Amino acid sequence: MALWGGRFTQGPDQRFKDFNDSLKFDYRMALEDIEGSQAWAQALSEVGVLSADECARLEAALSELLAEAQQDLAVIAQAGDEDIHSYVERRLIEKVGDLGKKLHTGRSRNDQVALDLKLWCAKAGERISASLTALERELIAVAKNHVADIFPGYTHLQRAQPVTFGHFVLAYAQMFERDYIRLQNALSLIKATCPLGSAALAGTAYPIDRDKLAHALGFAAASANSLDAVSDRDHVLELLSCASISMMHLSRLSEDLIIYNSGEAHFVDLSDAVTSGSSLMPQKKNPDALELIRGKCGRVCGALTGMLMTMKALPLAYDKDLQEDKERLFDALDTWHDCLDMAALVFSGLKLRKEEAYQAARGGYSNATELADYLVARGVPFREAHGIVGRAVLYALEKGKALEDLSVDEFEQFHSSIGGDVYVALELHNLIAKRSVKGGTAPAAVLAQLQELEAKLKTRA
Ligand code: ARG
C-alpha cells in the first residue's frame, strides 16, 4: 500500500519503484519512526483529533509494532513498502483498521523523516561514544604498562628525540578524547530542536504544543522554522565530520603501528588475532586490521564529501535528494564504530619490544639537542651551541660512533666546556626525565597525564 496514489491514473514503473524506494535501508529507523508516531498520536489527542480511546488503541498497536520490530529489524527491509513510514502506517492499519488512517493527520513524511533520523543519530552517537571511551580505556591500560619505556620519537619520520612508549600511546588517547567531546557537542545540537510539527514545509495546521511534543521526545525545544527544520541535515554533516576526523586519527594510529611493526623497525609485535597470512608466502604476518582501518578512513571521508555535495545548492525546503543522507551516514557510522572496536582489539594484544625500541631511540643522534642544552647550561648561546653540536654530529657520523661514544678529548675539539659529566646528560633516561613539564614525556609527566585522563573517564559509563 502506497501513502499516495489518488491523483495518479497509473502505477509506478517497477524500475522507478526500485529506484525510489528507501525501505531497504531506512528500515533501520523503524524504532524511531514508531517512537515518533506514539508521540504524535498523543499530540493529536491533546488537540482533539483523536479521542482518548482512539489514542490508547493506536498507542497499544504501536507498542506491539515496536516489540515486533525490536525482535527482528532486518526482516522489515524485505516488506516491499516504499519506505519505513509507509511500512509502519500499513502495519498499523492492519492492526487497528481505519483508525490507523487517522495517525498521519497534520503530519508529513518530511517532518517525520527529519525526526526519525535525528532520533537515530542520537542513539548511534551513544553507541559510538561508548566505543570511543572503551578505546581510550584500552590505550590508558597499555600506557600504564609503559610509562617509562623508551621509544624513538619522530619528526619528518626521522628519529628526533626519545620519548616514552606511554607518551606515544597517550597522544592517541588525547585525540580520541577530543573526538569524544566533539561528538558530545554534535549530539547536544541534535537534541536541541525537534522538527516534528513542521509538517511538509509550512508547519502543521493543528494547534499542537510543539515544545511539549519536543520534550516528550527528549529534545530541548521545537524547531523555530519549519522550512529549515524539514530540510536541515546539518546533524548528518556534523556526525560525518566527527567520524571523518576520528577516522583520520585512527588512520594515523594505524600507519604508525604498521611502521613500528615492520621488519625494518620492529619495535612492536601485533598479535596473531589481528593479523593474517599470505596464501603464497608462508613467512608473512600482515597487519590487515590496521591496513583496513587506514583504508576505511577514505570511505568515511568520502561520505562527508558526498553529503556536502548533496546539500550544496539544494533549494528549500524538502527535496528527494535528502533521501541520499541515510545510506552513507549509516555506513560511515557503522564503519567508524567497527574501526574503534578493532583498534581497541589491536591494542589489547600489542607487545612492545623494549630492547629494539630502546636501541632505535639511542640511534639517530636523538640526544643531540641534549648536548646543545648542556652547552647552554655552560653559557653558550643556544644558536651557537646548535652549530657546535651539528659539527660534533658530523664528526661522529664520519667515525661511525654515537655522540656518547666520543671521548672527552674528542668533545673538547668542539667546545672546551664539555667535560666528563656530559655522558650523564646524554643518557636517554636522564634526558627523558628532564622533560617533566606538563605534557612532556618524562615518566612523571606521563603519569600525571594518564591520571588526569583516567579521572575524566571515571565519570563515564
Ligand atoms: N524516504 C524519504 C526520505 O528518506 C521520506 C520522505 C519522503 N517525503 C516525500 N515528500 N516524498 O527522505
Coordinates of C-alpha atoms in Angstrom, one line a residue, residues 59-428:
E59 CA -0.5 3.5 21.2
A60 CA -1.2 -0.1 22.1
A61 CA -0.9 -1.1 18.4
L62 CA 2.3 0.9 18.0
S63 CA 3.8 -0.7 21.1
E64 CA 3.1 -4.1 19.6
L65 CA 4.7 -3.0 16.4
L66 CA 7.7 -1.7 18.4
A67 CA 8.1 -5.1 20.1
E68 CA 8.0 -6.9 16.8
A69 CA 10.5 -4.5 15.2
Q70 CA 12.8 -4.9 18.2
Q71 CA 12.7 -8.7 17.6
D72 CA 13.7 -8.6 14.0
L73 CA 14.6 -5.3 12.5
A74 CA 16.2 -6.6 9.3
V75 CA 13.1 -8.5 8.2
I76 CA 11.3 -5.2 7.7
A77 CA 13.7 -4.4 4.8
Q78 CA 12.1 -7.1 2.7
A79 CA 8.5 -5.9 3.2
G80 CA 8.2 -4.1 -0.1
D81 CA 6.8 -0.8 1.1
E82 CA 8.1 2.4 -0.2
D83 CA 9.8 3.5 3.0
I84 CA 9.7 2.9 6.7
H85 CA 6.9 5.5 7.2
S86 CA 4.7 3.6 4.7
Y87 CA 5.6 0.3 6.4
V88 CA 4.6 1.5 9.9
E89 CA 1.4 3.1 8.6
R90 CA 0.4 -0.1 6.7
R91 CA 1.1 -2.4 9.6
L92 CA -0.8 -0.1 11.9
I93 CA -3.9 -0.1 9.7
E94 CA -3.6 -3.9 9.5
K95 CA -3.8 -4.0 13.3
V96 CA -6.4 -1.4 14.1
G97 CA -8.3 -0.9 10.8
D98 CA -9.5 2.6 9.7
L99 CA -8.3 4.2 12.9
G100 CA -4.8 3.7 11.7
K101 CA -5.5 6.0 8.8
K102 CA -6.0 8.9 11.2
L103 CA -2.4 9.0 12.5
H104 CA -1.0 10.9 9.7
T105 CA -3.3 13.9 10.3
G106 CA -1.3 17.1 10.3
R107 CA 2.0 15.3 9.7
S108 CA 4.2 14.8 6.7
R109 CA 6.8 12.3 5.9
N110 CA 9.1 15.4 5.6
D111 CA 9.0 16.2 9.3
Q112 CA 8.6 12.5 10.1
V113 CA 11.8 11.5 8.4
A114 CA 13.7 14.6 9.8
L115 CA 12.6 13.5 13.3
D116 CA 13.4 9.8 12.8
L117 CA 16.9 10.5 11.5
K118 CA 17.7 12.8 14.4
L119 CA 16.5 10.2 16.9
W120 CA 18.5 7.6 15.1
C121 CA 21.6 9.8 15.1
A122 CA 21.3 10.4 18.9
K123 CA 21.2 6.6 19.5
A124 CA 24.1 5.9 17.1
G125 CA 26.1 8.6 18.8
E126 CA 25.7 7.0 22.2
R127 CA 26.9 3.7 20.8
I128 CA 29.9 5.3 19.3
S129 CA 30.6 7.3 22.5
A130 CA 30.8 4.0 24.3
S131 CA 33.3 2.7 21.8
L132 CA 35.4 5.8 22.0
T133 CA 35.5 5.5 25.8
A134 CA 36.4 1.8 25.6
L135 CA 39.3 2.5 23.2
E136 CA 40.6 5.3 25.4
R137 CA 40.4 2.9 28.4
E138 CA 42.4 0.3 26.4
L139 CA 45.0 2.9 25.5
I140 CA 45.3 4.0 29.1
A141 CA 45.8 0.4 30.2
V142 CA 48.6 0.0 27.7
A143 CA 50.2 3.3 28.5
K144 CA 50.2 2.4 32.2
N145 CA 52.4 -0.6 31.5
H146 CA 54.9 1.6 29.6
V147 CA 55.1 4.9 31.4
A148 CA 58.9 4.8 31.5
D149 CA 59.8 2.6 28.5
I150 CA 61.9 4.4 26.0
F151 CA 60.8 4.7 22.4
P152 CA 62.1 6.6 19.4
G153 CA 60.2 9.9 18.8
Y154 CA 60.0 11.1 15.2
T155 CA 59.6 14.2 13.2
H156 CA 59.7 14.0 9.4
L157 CA 59.8 10.3 10.1
Q158 CA 63.4 10.8 11.2
R159 CA 64.4 9.9 14.7
A160 CA 64.2 13.2 16.6
Q161 CA 64.2 12.8 20.3
P162 CA 63.4 9.8 22.5
V163 CA 60.0 9.6 24.2
T164 CA 58.3 7.0 26.3
F165 CA 56.0 4.5 24.8
G166 CA 53.4 5.5 27.3
H167 CA 53.6 9.1 26.0
F168 CA 53.2 7.9 22.4
V169 CA 50.1 5.8 23.3
L170 CA 48.5 8.7 25.2
A171 CA 49.0 11.0 22.3
Y172 CA 46.3 9.0 20.5
A173 CA 44.2 8.7 23.7
Q174 CA 44.1 12.6 23.7
M175 CA 42.9 12.6 20.0
F176 CA 40.1 10.1 20.9
E177 CA 39.2 12.2 23.9
R178 CA 38.7 15.2 21.6
D179 CA 36.7 13.0 19.3
Y180 CA 34.5 12.1 22.2
I181 CA 34.0 15.7 23.2
R182 CA 33.4 16.7 19.6
L183 CA 30.8 14.0 19.3
Q184 CA 29.0 15.1 22.5
N185 CA 28.9 18.7 21.1
A186 CA 27.3 17.4 17.9
L187 CA 24.8 15.2 19.9
S188 CA 23.8 18.2 22.1
L189 CA 23.0 20.2 19.0
I190 CA 20.9 17.3 17.5
K191 CA 18.8 17.2 20.7
A192 CA 18.4 21.0 20.8
T193 CA 15.5 21.1 18.3
C194 CA 12.7 18.8 17.3
P195 CA 11.3 19.1 13.7
L196 CA 8.1 17.3 14.3
G197 CA 5.1 19.6 13.7
S198 CA 6.8 21.3 10.8
A199 CA 4.6 19.1 8.6
A200 CA 5.5 19.2 4.8
L201 CA 7.2 22.6 4.9
A202 CA 4.8 25.3 6.4
G203 CA 4.0 23.9 9.8
T204 CA 1.1 21.8 10.9
A205 CA -2.3 23.3 10.8
Y206 CA -3.3 21.8 14.2
P207 CA -2.7 23.8 17.4
I208 CA -0.2 21.4 18.8
D209 CA 2.0 22.4 21.7
R210 CA 5.2 21.7 19.8
D211 CA 7.5 22.4 22.7
K212 CA 5.7 19.9 24.8
L213 CA 5.9 17.4 22.0
A214 CA 9.7 18.1 21.7
H215 CA 10.2 17.5 25.4
A216 CA 8.3 14.2 25.2
L217 CA 10.7 13.1 22.5
G218 CA 13.8 14.2 24.5
F219 CA 14.5 17.4 22.7
A220 CA 15.2 20.8 24.4
A221 CA 12.7 22.7 22.2
A222 CA 10.6 22.7 19.0
S223 CA 12.4 23.9 15.9
A224 CA 11.9 27.6 15.2
N225 CA 11.4 27.5 11.4
S226 CA 9.5 24.8 9.6
L227 CA 11.2 25.4 6.2
D228 CA 14.6 24.9 7.8
A229 CA 13.5 22.0 10.0
V230 CA 12.3 19.7 7.2
S231 CA 15.4 20.2 5.1
D232 CA 18.1 20.6 7.8
R233 CA 20.7 17.9 7.7
D234 CA 23.5 19.7 9.5
H235 CA 23.5 17.0 12.1
V236 CA 24.3 14.4 9.4
L237 CA 27.1 16.5 8.2
E238 CA 28.4 17.1 11.7
L239 CA 28.3 13.4 12.5
L240 CA 30.1 12.6 9.3
S241 CA 32.6 15.3 10.1
C242 CA 33.1 13.9 13.6
A243 CA 33.5 10.4 12.0
S244 CA 36.0 11.7 9.4
I245 CA 38.2 13.4 11.9
S246 CA 38.2 10.4 14.2
M247 CA 38.9 8.0 11.3
M248 CA 41.8 10.3 10.4
H249 CA 43.1 9.7 13.9
L250 CA 42.6 6.0 13.6
S251 CA 44.3 6.0 10.2
R252 CA 47.4 7.9 11.6
L253 CA 47.5 5.4 14.5
S254 CA 47.3 2.5 12.1
E255 CA 50.1 4.0 10.0
D256 CA 52.4 4.5 13.0
L257 CA 51.8 0.9 14.2
I258 CA 52.3 -0.5 10.7
I259 CA 55.6 1.2 10.5
Y260 CA 56.7 0.2 14.0
N261 CA 55.6 -3.4 13.3
S262 CA 57.5 -3.6 10.0
G263 CA 60.6 -5.7 9.7
E264 CA 62.6 -2.5 9.3
A265 CA 61.6 -1.1 12.7
H266 CA 60.1 -4.0 14.6
F267 CA 59.5 -2.1 17.8
V268 CA 56.1 -3.7 18.4
D269 CA 54.6 -7.1 17.7
L270 CA 50.9 -7.3 16.7
S271 CA 49.0 -10.3 18.0
D272 CA 48.1 -13.2 15.7
A273 CA 44.5 -12.3 16.5
V274 CA 44.5 -9.2 14.3
T275 CA 46.9 -10.2 11.5
S276 CA 46.6 -12.5 8.6
G277 CA 48.9 -14.7 6.5
S278 CA 49.7 -14.8 2.8
S279 CA 48.4 -17.5 0.6
L280 CA 51.8 -17.8 -1.1
M281 CA 54.5 -16.6 1.3
P282 CA 54.5 -18.8 4.4
Q283 CA 56.5 -16.4 6.5
K284 CA 54.1 -13.4 6.2
K285 CA 52.1 -12.0 9.0
N286 CA 50.3 -8.9 7.7
P287 CA 48.8 -6.1 9.7
D288 CA 45.4 -6.3 7.9
A289 CA 43.3 -5.0 10.7
L290 CA 45.4 -1.7 10.7
E291 CA 45.5 -1.5 6.9
L292 CA 41.7 -1.9 6.8
I293 CA 41.2 0.8 9.3
R294 CA 43.6 3.1 7.3
G295 CA 41.7 2.2 4.1
K296 CA 38.3 2.8 5.6
C297 CA 39.2 6.3 6.5
G298 CA 38.9 7.2 2.8
R299 CA 35.4 5.7 2.7
V300 CA 34.2 7.7 5.7
C301 CA 35.7 11.0 4.5
G302 CA 34.1 10.2 1.1
A303 CA 30.7 10.0 2.8
L304 CA 31.2 13.5 4.3
T305 CA 32.3 15.0 0.9
G306 CA 29.3 13.2 -0.8
M307 CA 26.8 14.6 1.7
L308 CA 28.2 18.1 1.4
M309 CA 27.7 17.8 -2.4
T310 CA 24.2 16.6 -1.9
M311 CA 23.3 19.5 0.3
K312 CA 25.0 22.1 -1.9
A313 CA 22.6 24.1 -4.0
L314 CA 19.6 22.3 -2.5
P315 CA 16.5 24.6 -2.7
L316 CA 14.3 25.0 0.3
A317 CA 12.5 23.0 1.6
Y318 CA 12.4 19.2 1.4
D319 CA 13.7 17.6 -1.8
K320 CA 14.1 13.9 -2.5
D321 CA 17.8 14.4 -2.8
L322 CA 17.7 14.3 1.0
Q323 CA 16.9 10.6 0.9
E324 CA 20.6 10.2 -0.1
D325 CA 21.6 11.2 3.5
K326 CA 20.9 7.8 5.1
E327 CA 22.9 5.1 3.4
R328 CA 26.2 6.9 3.7
L329 CA 25.5 8.0 7.2
F330 CA 24.6 4.5 8.3
D331 CA 27.7 3.1 6.5
A332 CA 30.0 5.7 7.8
L333 CA 28.9 5.4 11.4
D334 CA 29.0 1.6 11.3
T335 CA 32.5 1.8 9.9
W336 CA 33.6 4.3 12.5
H337 CA 32.2 2.1 15.3
D338 CA 33.8 -1.1 13.9
C339 CA 37.2 0.6 13.5
L340 CA 37.2 1.9 17.0
D341 CA 36.4 -1.6 18.3
M342 CA 39.1 -3.0 16.1
A343 CA 41.7 -0.5 17.2
A344 CA 40.9 -1.5 20.8
L345 CA 41.4 -5.1 19.9
V346 CA 44.8 -4.4 18.3
F347 CA 46.0 -2.6 21.4
S348 CA 44.7 -5.4 23.7
G349 CA 47.3 -7.8 22.2
L350 CA 50.1 -5.3 21.3
K351 CA 53.6 -6.1 22.6
L352 CA 56.3 -3.6 22.9
R353 CA 59.8 -4.9 22.0
K354 CA 61.5 -2.8 24.6
E355 CA 65.1 -3.6 23.7
E356 CA 64.6 -2.9 20.0
A357 CA 62.8 0.3 20.7
Y358 CA 65.5 1.4 23.2
Q359 CA 68.3 0.7 20.7
A360 CA 66.5 2.6 18.0
A361 CA 65.9 5.5 20.3
R362 CA 69.7 5.5 21.1
G363 CA 70.5 5.7 17.4
G364 CA 70.0 8.6 15.0
Y365 CA 71.7 11.1 17.3
S366 CA 68.4 11.8 19.1
N367 CA 70.3 13.1 22.1
A368 CA 71.9 15.9 20.1
T369 CA 69.5 18.5 21.5
E370 CA 70.6 17.4 24.9
L371 CA 74.2 18.2 24.1
A372 CA 73.2 21.7 22.9
D373 CA 71.3 22.2 26.2
Y374 CA 74.4 21.0 28.0
L375 CA 76.4 23.8 26.3
V376 CA 73.6 26.3 27.0
A377 CA 73.9 25.5 30.7
R378 CA 77.6 26.4 30.4
G379 CA 76.9 29.8 29.0
V380 CA 76.9 29.1 25.2
P381 CA 74.1 30.9 23.4
F382 CA 71.7 28.3 22.0
R383 CA 72.2 29.1 18.3
E384 CA 75.9 28.8 18.7
A385 CA 75.5 25.6 20.7
H386 CA 73.3 24.3 17.8
G387 CA 76.2 24.8 15.3
I388 CA 78.8 23.2 17.6
V389 CA 76.6 20.1 18.1
G390 CA 75.9 19.9 14.4
R391 CA 79.6 19.7 13.7
A392 CA 80.1 17.2 16.5
V393 CA 77.3 15.0 14.9
L394 CA 79.0 15.2 11.5
Y395 CA 82.3 14.1 13.1
A396 CA 80.7 11.3 15.0
L397 CA 78.9 10.2 11.8
E398 CA 82.2 10.0 10.0
K399 CA 83.7 7.9 12.8
G400 CA 80.6 5.7 12.8
K401 CA 80.0 6.5 16.5
A402 CA 77.2 7.7 18.7
L403 CA 77.7 11.0 20.5
E404 CA 78.1 9.3 23.9
D405 CA 80.9 7.1 22.3
L406 CA 83.1 10.2 21.7
S407 CA 85.9 10.7 24.3
V408 CA 86.2 13.9 26.3
D409 CA 89.2 14.8 24.2
E410 CA 87.2 14.5 21.1
F411 CA 84.3 16.5 22.6
E412 CA 86.8 19.2 23.6
Q413 CA 87.7 19.8 20.0
F414 CA 84.2 21.2 19.6
H415 CA 84.0 23.2 22.8
S416 CA 86.3 23.5 25.8
S417 CA 83.5 23.4 28.3
I418 CA 82.5 19.9 27.6
G419 CA 83.7 17.6 30.4
G420 CA 83.2 14.2 31.8
D421 CA 79.7 14.9 33.1
V422 CA 78.5 15.1 29.5
Y423 CA 77.8 11.3 29.5
V424 CA 75.2 11.6 32.2
A425 CA 73.5 14.3 30.3
L426 CA 73.4 12.3 27.1
E427 CA 72.0 9.2 28.8
L428 CA 68.4 8.7 27.5

